[in-house]
Short mmCIF file of the C-alpha atoms (twelve columns), coordinates in Angstrom:
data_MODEL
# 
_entry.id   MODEL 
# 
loop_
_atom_site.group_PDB 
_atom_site.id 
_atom_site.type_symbol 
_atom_site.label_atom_id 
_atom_site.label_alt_id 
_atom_site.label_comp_id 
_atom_site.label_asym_id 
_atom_site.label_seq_id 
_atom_site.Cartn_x 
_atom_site.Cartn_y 
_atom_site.Cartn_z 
_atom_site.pdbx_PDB_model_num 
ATOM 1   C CA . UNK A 1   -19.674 1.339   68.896 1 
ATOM 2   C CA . UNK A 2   -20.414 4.244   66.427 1 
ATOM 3   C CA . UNK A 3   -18.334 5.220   63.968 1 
ATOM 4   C CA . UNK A 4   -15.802 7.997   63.484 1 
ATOM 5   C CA . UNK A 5   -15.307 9.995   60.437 1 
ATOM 6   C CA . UNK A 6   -12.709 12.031  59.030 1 
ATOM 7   C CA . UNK A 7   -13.508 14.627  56.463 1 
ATOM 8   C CA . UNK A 8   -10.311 15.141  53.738 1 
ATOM 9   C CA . UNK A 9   -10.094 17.032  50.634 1 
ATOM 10  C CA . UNK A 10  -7.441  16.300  47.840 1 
ATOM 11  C CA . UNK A 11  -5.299  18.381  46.856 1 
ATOM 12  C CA . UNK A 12  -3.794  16.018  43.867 1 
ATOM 13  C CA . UNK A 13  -5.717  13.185  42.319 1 
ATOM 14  C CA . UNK A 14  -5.057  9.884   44.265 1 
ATOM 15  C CA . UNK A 15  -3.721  7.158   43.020 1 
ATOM 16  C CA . UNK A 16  -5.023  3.378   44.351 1 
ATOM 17  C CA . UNK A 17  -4.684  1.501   41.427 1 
ATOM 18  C CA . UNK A 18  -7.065  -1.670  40.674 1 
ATOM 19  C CA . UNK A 19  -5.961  -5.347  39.817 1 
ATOM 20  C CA . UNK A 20  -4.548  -4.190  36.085 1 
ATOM 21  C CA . UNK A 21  -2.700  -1.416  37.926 1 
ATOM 22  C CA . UNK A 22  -4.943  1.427   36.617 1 
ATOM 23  C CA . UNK A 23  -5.880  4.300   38.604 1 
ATOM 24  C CA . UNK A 24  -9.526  5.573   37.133 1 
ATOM 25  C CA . UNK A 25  -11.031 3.211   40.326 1 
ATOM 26  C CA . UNK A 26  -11.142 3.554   43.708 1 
ATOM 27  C CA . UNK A 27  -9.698  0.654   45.263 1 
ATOM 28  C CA . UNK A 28  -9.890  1.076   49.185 1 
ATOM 29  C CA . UNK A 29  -7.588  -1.268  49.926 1 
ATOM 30  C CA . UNK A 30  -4.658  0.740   48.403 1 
ATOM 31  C CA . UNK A 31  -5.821  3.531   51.157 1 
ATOM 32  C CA . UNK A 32  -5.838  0.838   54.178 1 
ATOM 33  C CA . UNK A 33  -2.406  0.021   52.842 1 
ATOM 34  C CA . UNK A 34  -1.303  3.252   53.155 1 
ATOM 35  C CA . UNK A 35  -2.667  4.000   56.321 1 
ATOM 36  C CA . UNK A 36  -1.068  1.312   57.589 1 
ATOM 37  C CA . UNK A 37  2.236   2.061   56.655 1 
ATOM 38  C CA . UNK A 38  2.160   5.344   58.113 1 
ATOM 39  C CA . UNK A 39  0.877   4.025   61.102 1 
ATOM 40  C CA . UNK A 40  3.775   1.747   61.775 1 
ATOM 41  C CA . UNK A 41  6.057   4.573   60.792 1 
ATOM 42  C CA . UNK A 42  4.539   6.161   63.983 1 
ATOM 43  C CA . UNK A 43  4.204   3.763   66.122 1 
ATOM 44  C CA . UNK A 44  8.464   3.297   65.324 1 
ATOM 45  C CA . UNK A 45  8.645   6.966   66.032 1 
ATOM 46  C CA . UNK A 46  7.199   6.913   69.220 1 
ATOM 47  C CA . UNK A 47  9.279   3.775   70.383 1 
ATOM 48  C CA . UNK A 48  7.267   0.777   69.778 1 
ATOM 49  C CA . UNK A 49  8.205   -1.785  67.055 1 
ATOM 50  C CA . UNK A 50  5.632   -2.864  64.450 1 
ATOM 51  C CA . UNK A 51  6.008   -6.067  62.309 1 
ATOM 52  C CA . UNK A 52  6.219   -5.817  58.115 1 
ATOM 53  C CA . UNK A 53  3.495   -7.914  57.146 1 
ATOM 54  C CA . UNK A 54  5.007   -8.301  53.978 1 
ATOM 55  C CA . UNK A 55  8.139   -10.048 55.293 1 
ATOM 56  C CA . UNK A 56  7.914   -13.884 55.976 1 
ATOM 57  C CA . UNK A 57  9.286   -14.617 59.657 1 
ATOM 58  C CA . UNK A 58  8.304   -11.049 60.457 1 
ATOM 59  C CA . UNK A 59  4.440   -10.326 60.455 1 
ATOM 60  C CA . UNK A 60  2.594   -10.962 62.938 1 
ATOM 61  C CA . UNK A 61  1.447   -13.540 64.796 1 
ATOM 62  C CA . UNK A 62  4.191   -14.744 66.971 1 
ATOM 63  C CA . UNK A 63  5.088   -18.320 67.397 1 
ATOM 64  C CA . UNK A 64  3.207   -20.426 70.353 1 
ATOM 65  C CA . UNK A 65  0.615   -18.031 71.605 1 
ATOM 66  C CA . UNK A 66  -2.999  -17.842 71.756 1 
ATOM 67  C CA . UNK A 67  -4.838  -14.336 69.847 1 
ATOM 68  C CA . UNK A 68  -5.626  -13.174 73.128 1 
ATOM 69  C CA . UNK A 69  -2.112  -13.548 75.066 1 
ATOM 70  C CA . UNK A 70  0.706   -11.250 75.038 1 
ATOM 71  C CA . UNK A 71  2.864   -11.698 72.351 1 
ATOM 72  C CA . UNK A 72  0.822   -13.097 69.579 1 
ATOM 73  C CA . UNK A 73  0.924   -9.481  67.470 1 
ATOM 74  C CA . UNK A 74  2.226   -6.130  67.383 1 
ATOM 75  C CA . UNK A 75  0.742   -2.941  68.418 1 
ATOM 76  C CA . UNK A 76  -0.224  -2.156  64.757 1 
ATOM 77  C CA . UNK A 77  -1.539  -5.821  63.979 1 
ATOM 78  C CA . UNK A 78  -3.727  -4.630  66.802 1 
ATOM 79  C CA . UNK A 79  -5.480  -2.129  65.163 1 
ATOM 80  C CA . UNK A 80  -5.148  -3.448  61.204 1 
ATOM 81  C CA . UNK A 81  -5.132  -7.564  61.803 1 
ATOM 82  C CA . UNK A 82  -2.949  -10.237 61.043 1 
ATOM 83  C CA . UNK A 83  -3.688  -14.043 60.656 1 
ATOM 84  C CA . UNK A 84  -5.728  -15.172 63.461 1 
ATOM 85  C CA . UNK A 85  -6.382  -11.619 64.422 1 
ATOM 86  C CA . UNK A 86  -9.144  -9.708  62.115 1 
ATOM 87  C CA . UNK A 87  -9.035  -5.770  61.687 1 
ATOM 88  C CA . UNK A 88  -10.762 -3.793  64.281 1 
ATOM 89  C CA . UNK A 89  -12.917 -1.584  61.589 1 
ATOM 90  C CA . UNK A 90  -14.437 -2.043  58.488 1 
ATOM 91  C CA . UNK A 91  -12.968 1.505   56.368 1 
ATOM 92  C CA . UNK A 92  -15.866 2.923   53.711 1 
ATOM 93  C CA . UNK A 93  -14.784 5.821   51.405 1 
ATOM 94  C CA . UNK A 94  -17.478 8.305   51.178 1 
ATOM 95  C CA . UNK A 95  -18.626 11.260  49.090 1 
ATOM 96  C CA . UNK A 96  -20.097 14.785  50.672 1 
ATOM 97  C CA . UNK A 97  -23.214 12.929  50.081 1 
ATOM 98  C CA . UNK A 98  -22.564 10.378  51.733 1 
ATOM 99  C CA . UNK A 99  -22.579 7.463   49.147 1 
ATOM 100 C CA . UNK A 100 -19.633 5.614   48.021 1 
ATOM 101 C CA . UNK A 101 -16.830 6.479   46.151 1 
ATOM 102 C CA . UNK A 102 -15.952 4.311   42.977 1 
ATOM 103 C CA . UNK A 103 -13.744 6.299   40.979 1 
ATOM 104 C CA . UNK A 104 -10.818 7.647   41.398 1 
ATOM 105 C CA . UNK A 105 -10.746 10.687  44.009 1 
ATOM 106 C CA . UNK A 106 -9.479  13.887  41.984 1 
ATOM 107 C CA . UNK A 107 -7.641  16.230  42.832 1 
ATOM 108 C CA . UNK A 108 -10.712 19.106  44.400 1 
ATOM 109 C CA . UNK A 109 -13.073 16.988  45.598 1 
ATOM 110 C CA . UNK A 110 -14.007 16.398  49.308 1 
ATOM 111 C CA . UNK A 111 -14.730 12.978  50.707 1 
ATOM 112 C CA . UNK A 112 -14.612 11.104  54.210 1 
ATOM 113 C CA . UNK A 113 -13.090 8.003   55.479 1 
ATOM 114 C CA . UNK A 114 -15.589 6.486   57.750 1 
ATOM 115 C CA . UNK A 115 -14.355 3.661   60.031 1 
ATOM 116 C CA . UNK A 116 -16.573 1.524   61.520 1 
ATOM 117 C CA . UNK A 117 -15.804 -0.275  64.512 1 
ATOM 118 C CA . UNK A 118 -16.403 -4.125  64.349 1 
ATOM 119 C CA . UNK A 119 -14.752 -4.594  67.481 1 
ATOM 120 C CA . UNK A 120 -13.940 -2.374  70.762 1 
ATOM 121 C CA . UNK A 121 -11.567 0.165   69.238 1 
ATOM 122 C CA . UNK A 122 -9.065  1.516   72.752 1 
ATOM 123 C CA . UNK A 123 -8.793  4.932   72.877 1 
ATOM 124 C CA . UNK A 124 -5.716  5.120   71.815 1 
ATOM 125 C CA . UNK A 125 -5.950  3.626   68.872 1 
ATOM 126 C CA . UNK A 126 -8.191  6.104   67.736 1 
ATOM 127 C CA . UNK A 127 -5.867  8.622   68.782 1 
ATOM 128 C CA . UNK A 128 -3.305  6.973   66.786 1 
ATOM 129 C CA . UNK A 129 -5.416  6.441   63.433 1 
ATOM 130 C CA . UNK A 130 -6.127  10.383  64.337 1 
ATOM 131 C CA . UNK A 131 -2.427  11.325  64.570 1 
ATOM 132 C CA . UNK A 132 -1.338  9.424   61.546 1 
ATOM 133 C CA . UNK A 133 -4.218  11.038  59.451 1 
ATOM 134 C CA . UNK A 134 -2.541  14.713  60.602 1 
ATOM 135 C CA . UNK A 135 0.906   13.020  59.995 1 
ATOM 136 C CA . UNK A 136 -0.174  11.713  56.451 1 
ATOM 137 C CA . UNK A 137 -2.394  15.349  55.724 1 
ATOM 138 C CA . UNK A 138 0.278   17.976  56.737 1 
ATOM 139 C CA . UNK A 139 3.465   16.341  56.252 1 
ATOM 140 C CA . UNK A 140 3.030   13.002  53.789 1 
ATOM 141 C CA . UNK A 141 1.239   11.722  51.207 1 
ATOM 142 C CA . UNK A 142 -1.251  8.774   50.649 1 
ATOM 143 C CA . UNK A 143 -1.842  5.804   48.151 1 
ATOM 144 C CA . UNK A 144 0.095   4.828   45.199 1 
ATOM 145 C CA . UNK A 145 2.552   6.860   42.734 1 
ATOM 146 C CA . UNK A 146 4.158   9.050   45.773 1 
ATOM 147 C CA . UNK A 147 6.923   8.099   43.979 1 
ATOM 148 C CA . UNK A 148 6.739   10.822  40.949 1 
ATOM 149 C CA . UNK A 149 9.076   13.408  40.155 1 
ATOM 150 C CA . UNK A 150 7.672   16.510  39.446 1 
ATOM 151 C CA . UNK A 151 9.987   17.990  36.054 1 
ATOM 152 C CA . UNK A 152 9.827   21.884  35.230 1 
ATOM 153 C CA . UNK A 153 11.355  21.037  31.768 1 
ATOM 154 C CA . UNK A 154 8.674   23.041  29.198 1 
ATOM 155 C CA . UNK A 155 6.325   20.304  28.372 1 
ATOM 156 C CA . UNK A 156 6.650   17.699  30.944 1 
ATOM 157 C CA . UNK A 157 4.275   18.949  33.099 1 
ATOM 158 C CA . UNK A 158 1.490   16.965  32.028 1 
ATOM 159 C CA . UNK A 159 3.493   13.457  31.421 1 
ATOM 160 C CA . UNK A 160 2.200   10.821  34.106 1 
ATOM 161 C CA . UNK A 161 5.159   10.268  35.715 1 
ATOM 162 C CA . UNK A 162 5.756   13.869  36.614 1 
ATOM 163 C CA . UNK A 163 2.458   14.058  38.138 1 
ATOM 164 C CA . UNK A 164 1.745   14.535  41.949 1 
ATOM 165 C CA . UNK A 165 -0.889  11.952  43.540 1 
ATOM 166 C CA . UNK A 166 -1.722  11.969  47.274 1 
ATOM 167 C CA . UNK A 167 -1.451  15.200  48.703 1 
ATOM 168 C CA . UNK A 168 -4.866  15.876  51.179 1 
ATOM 169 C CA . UNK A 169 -5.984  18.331  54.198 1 
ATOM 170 C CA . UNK A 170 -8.046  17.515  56.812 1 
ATOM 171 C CA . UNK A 171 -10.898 19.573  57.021 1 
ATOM 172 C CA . UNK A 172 -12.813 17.971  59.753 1 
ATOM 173 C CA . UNK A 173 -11.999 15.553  62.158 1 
ATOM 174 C CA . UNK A 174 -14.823 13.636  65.382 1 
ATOM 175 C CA . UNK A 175 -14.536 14.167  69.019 1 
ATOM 176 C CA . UNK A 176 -13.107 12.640  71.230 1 
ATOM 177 C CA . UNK A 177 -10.001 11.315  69.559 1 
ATOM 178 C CA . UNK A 178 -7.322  13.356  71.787 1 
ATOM 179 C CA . UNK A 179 -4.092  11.770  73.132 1 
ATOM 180 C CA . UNK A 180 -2.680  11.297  76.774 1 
ATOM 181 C CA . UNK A 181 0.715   12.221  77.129 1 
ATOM 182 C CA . UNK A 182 1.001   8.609   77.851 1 
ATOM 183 C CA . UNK A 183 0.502   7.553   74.217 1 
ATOM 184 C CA . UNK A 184 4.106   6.417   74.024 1 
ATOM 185 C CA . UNK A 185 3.822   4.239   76.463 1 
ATOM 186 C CA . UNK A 186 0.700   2.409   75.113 1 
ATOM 187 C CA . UNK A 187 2.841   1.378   72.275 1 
ATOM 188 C CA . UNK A 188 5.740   0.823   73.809 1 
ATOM 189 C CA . UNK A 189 3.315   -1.828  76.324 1 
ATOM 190 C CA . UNK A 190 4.702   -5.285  77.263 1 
ATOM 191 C CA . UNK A 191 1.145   -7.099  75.694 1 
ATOM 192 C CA . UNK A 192 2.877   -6.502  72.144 1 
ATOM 193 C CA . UNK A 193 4.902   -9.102  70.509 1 
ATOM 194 C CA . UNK A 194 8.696   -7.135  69.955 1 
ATOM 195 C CA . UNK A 195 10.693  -10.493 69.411 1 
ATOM 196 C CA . UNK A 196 11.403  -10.401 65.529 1 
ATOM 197 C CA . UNK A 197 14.202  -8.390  64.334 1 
ATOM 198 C CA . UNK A 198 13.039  -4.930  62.356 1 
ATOM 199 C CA . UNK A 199 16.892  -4.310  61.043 1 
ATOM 200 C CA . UNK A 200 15.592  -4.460  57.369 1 
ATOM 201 C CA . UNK A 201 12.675  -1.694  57.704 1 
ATOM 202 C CA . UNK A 202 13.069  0.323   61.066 1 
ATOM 203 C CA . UNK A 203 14.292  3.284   58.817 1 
ATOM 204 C CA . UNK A 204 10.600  3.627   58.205 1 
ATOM 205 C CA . UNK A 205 10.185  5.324   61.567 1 
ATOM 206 C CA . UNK A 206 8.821   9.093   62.314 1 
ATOM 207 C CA . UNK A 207 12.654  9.698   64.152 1 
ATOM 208 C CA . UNK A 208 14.268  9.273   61.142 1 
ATOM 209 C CA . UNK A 209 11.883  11.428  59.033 1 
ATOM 210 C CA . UNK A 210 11.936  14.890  57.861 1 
ATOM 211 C CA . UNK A 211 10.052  17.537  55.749 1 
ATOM 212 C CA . UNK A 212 9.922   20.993  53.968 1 
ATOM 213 C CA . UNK A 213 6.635   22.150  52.988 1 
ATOM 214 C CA . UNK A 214 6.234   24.556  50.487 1 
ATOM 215 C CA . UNK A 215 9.180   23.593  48.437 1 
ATOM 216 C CA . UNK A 216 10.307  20.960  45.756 1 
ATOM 217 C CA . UNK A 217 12.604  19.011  43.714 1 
ATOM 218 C CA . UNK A 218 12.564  18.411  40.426 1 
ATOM 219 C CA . UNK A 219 14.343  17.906  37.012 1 
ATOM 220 C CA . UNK A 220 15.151  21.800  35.256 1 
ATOM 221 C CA . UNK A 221 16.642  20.758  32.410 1 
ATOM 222 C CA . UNK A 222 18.913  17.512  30.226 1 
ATOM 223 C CA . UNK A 223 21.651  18.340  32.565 1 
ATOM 224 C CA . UNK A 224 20.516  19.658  36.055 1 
ATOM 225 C CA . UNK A 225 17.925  17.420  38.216 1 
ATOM 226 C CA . UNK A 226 17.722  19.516  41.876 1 
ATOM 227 C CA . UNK A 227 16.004  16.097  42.603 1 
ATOM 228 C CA . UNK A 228 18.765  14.103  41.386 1 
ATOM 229 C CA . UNK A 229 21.575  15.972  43.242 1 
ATOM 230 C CA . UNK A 230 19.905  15.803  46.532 1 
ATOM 231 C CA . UNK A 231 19.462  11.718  46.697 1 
ATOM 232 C CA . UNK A 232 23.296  11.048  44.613 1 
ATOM 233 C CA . UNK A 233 22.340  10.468  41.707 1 
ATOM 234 C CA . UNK A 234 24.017  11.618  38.056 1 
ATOM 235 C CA . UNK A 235 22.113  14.891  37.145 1 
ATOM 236 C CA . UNK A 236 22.359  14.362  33.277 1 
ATOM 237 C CA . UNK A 237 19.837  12.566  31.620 1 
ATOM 238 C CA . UNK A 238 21.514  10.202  30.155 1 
ATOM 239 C CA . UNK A 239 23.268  8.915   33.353 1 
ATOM 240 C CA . UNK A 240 20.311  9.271   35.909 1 
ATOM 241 C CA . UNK A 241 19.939  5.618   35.988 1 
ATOM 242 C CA . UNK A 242 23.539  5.088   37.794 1 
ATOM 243 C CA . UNK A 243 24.189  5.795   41.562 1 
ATOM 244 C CA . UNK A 244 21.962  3.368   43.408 1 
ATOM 245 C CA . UNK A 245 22.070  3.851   46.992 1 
ATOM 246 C CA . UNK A 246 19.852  3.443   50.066 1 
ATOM 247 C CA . UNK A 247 18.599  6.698   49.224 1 
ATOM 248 C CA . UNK A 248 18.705  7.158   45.643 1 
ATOM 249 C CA . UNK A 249 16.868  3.016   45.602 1 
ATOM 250 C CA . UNK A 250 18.064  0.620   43.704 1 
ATOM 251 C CA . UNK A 251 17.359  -1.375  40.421 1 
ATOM 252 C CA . UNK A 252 16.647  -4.793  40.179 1 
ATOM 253 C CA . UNK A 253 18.928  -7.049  39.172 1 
ATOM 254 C CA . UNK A 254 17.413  -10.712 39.165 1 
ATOM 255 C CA . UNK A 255 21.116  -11.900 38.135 1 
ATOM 256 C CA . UNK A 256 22.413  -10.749 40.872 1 
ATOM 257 C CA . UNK A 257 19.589  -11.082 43.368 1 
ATOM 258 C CA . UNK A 258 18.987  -7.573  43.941 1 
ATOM 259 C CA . UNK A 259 15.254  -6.974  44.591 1 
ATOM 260 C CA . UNK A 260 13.905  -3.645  43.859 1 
ATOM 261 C CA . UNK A 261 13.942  -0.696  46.618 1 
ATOM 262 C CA . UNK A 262 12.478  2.703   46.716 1 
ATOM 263 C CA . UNK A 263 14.137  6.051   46.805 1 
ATOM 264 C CA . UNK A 264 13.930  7.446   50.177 1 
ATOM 265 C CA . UNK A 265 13.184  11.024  49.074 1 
ATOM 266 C CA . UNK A 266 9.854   11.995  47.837 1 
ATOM 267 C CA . UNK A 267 8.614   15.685  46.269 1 
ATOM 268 C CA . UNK A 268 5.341   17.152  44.711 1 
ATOM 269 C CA . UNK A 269 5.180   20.396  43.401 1 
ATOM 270 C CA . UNK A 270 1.508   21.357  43.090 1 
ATOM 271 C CA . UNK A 271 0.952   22.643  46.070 1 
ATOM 272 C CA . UNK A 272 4.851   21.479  46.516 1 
ATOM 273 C CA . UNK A 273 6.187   19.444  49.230 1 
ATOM 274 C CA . UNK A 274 9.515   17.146  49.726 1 
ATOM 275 C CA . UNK A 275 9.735   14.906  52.717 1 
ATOM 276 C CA . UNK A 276 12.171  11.661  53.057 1 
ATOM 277 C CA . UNK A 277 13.765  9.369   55.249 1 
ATOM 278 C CA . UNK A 278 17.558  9.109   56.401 1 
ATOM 279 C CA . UNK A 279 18.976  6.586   58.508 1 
ATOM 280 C CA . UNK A 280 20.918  8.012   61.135 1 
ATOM 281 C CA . UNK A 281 21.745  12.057  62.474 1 
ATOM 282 C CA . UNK A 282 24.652  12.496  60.323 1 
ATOM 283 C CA . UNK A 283 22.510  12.167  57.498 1 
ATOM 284 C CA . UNK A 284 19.968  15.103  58.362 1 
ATOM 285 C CA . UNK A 285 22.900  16.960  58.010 1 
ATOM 286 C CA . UNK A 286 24.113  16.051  54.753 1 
ATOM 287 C CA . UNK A 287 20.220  16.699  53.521 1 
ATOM 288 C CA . UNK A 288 20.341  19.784  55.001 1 
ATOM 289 C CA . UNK A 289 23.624  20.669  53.242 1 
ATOM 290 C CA . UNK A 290 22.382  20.051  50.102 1 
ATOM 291 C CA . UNK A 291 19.416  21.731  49.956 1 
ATOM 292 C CA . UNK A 292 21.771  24.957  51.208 1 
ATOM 293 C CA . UNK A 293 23.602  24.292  47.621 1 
ATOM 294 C CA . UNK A 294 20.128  24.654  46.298 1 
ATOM 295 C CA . UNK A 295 19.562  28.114  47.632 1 
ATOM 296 C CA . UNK A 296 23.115  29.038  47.499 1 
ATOM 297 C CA . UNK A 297 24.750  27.543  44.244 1 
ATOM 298 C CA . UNK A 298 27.766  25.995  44.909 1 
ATOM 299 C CA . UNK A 299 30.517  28.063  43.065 1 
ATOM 300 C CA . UNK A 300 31.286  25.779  40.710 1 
ATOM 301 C CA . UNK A 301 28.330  26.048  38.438 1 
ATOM 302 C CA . UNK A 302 25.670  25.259  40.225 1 
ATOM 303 C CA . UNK A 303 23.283  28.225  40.345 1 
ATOM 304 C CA . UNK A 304 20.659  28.579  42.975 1 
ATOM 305 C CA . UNK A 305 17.187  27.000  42.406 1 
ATOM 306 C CA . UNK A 306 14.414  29.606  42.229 1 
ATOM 307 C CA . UNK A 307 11.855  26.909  44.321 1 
ATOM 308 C CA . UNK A 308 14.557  27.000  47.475 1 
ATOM 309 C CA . UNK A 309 15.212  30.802  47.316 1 
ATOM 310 C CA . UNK A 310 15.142  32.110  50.909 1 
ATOM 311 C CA . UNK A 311 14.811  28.578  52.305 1 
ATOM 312 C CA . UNK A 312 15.749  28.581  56.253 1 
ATOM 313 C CA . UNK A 313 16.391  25.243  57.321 1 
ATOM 314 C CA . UNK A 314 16.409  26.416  61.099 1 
ATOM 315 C CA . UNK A 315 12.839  27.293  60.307 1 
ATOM 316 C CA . UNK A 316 11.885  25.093  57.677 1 
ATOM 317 C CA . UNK A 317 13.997  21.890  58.004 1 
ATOM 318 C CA . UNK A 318 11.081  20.105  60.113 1 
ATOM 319 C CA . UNK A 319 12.831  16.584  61.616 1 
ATOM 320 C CA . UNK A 320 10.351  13.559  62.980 1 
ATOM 321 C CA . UNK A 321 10.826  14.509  66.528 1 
ATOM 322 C CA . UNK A 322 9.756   17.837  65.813 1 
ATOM 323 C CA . UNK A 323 6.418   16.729  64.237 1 
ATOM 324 C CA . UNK A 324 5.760   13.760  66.947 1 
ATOM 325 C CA . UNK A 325 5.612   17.086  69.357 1 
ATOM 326 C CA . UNK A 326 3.255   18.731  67.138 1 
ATOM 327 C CA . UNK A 327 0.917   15.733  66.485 1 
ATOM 328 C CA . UNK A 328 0.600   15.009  70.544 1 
ATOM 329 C CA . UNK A 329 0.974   18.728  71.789 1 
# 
């Protein structure tokens, strides 16, 4: 079973964080959980339903079955492991030298994800880890902080939580790692366990993603936030904290039992990028409409942003279906 390496270069710093939720170590495990989310978010997109590992009565294994029977885990627990069910691969982060990385990987430098195999790895699921590395590389982001704002307020630019993290390329990938147009069907397969209900997290699928590369949102001034106006939230300053939604995320409120949830919209400016999540068609509409008031203004007061000048939805507007063709073409 030899092992198969992927060679990446950042184009931000990354952020994995370490047990004091600092960022000046590499902590691999903040990259397997980040692989692993995207994975499920394809997996979703091609069909197949993956557990949350994080949600009790959800992850993986199911109830009354045996490791080895169908039903005890999900296509993804395959892969990454669940209880009773260890991880396929052992995942070492490497430098162009080939020794290991400790610190944290900035923005520049070139390293390589080497899995190892520690069990027999299916074709498949190599072309999977493959297609979510391309998914993550040319249209997401990877590790911790993806949540930043960028800000082009004078000044800002250098303030940590205007900062991009998690933006790579791919600049070499192994053999032997290309898909059969049957790769929807492999996760789709009656082996994996689909009886627990996904209601809570199935937004987190590739069909109900989209992307624009090359452009970004961001705060301009006190009183204009392009970011701000796109997920419904108060543009001024001192109002941005009001209009929580299912996009915009919400505060937590332990009063009233409201646990925290993430925005669904996420932007980087250097090199700039903005990708998010809706949650059903008439949704990639109202994006879309919105980021036409960018280029446009609206004639009310709202003058065009500069970073969506020219912007051509038809062209640009990339939607999860689109990119599930170009990650299995």
């Amino acid at each position: 079973m030899e092992p198969k390496e992927w060679k990446l270069k950042a184009l931000t710093d990354i952020w994995t964080g370490d047990r004091e939720r600092k960022g000046d170590r590499l902590t691999p495990t903040g990259l397997m959980g980040s692989l692993r989310w995207w994975f499920e978010v394809l997996v979703r997109g091609l069909g197949g339903k993956a557990c949350d590992p994080t949600a009790e009565n959800v992850r993986c294994p199911g109830d009354n079955k045996k490791p080895h029977e169908g039903g005890h885990h999900c296509v993804v627990c395959e892969l990454f492991g669940c209880t009773g069910w260890a991880r396929k691969f052992r995942l070492m982060v490497l430098d162009d030298k080939g020794q290991v990385i400790q610190n944290q990987i900035r923005a520049g430098q070139t390293f390589v994800l080497r899995f190892i195999p520690l069990r027999p790895i299916a074709p498949e699921e190599w072309c999977l880890l493959d297609a979510t590395l391309r998914l993550i590389a040319d249209y997401g982001a990877i590790g911790g902080k993806t949540v930043f704002k960028p800000s082009d307020e004078p000044g800002r630019e250098n303030v940590l939580h205007h900062k991009d993290f998690g933006l790579v390329t791919i600049e070499q990938r192994p053999e032997g790692v290309g898909c059969s147009r049957a790769i929807a069907e492999y996760v789709r397969d009656a082996r994996w366990r689909k009886n627990f209900s996904d209601s809570a997290f199935s937004w987190a699928s590739l069909q109900n993603f989209w992307c624009v590369k090359g452009r970004y949102l961001a705060r301009q001034d006190t009183d204009t936030s392009s970011f701000n106006f796109v997920i419904g939230r108060p543009e001024p300053k001192n109002q941005s904290s009001q209009g929580d939604s299912w996009l915009a995320g919400r505060r937590p409120n332990r009063q009233l039992g409201i646990e925290p949830e993430s925005k669904k919209v996420f932007s980087f400016k250097e090199p700039p990028r903005t990708f998010g999540f809706v949650q059903d068609e008439e949704e990639f509409s109202q994006i879309v409409e919105k980021l036409r008031i960018l280029r446009d203004g609206d004639g009310n007061g709202r003058q065009p942003d500069p970073a969506w000048a020219s912007f051509d939805p038809d062209r640009e507007f990339l939607k999860g279906r689109q990119i599930i063709k170009q990650l299995f073409q």
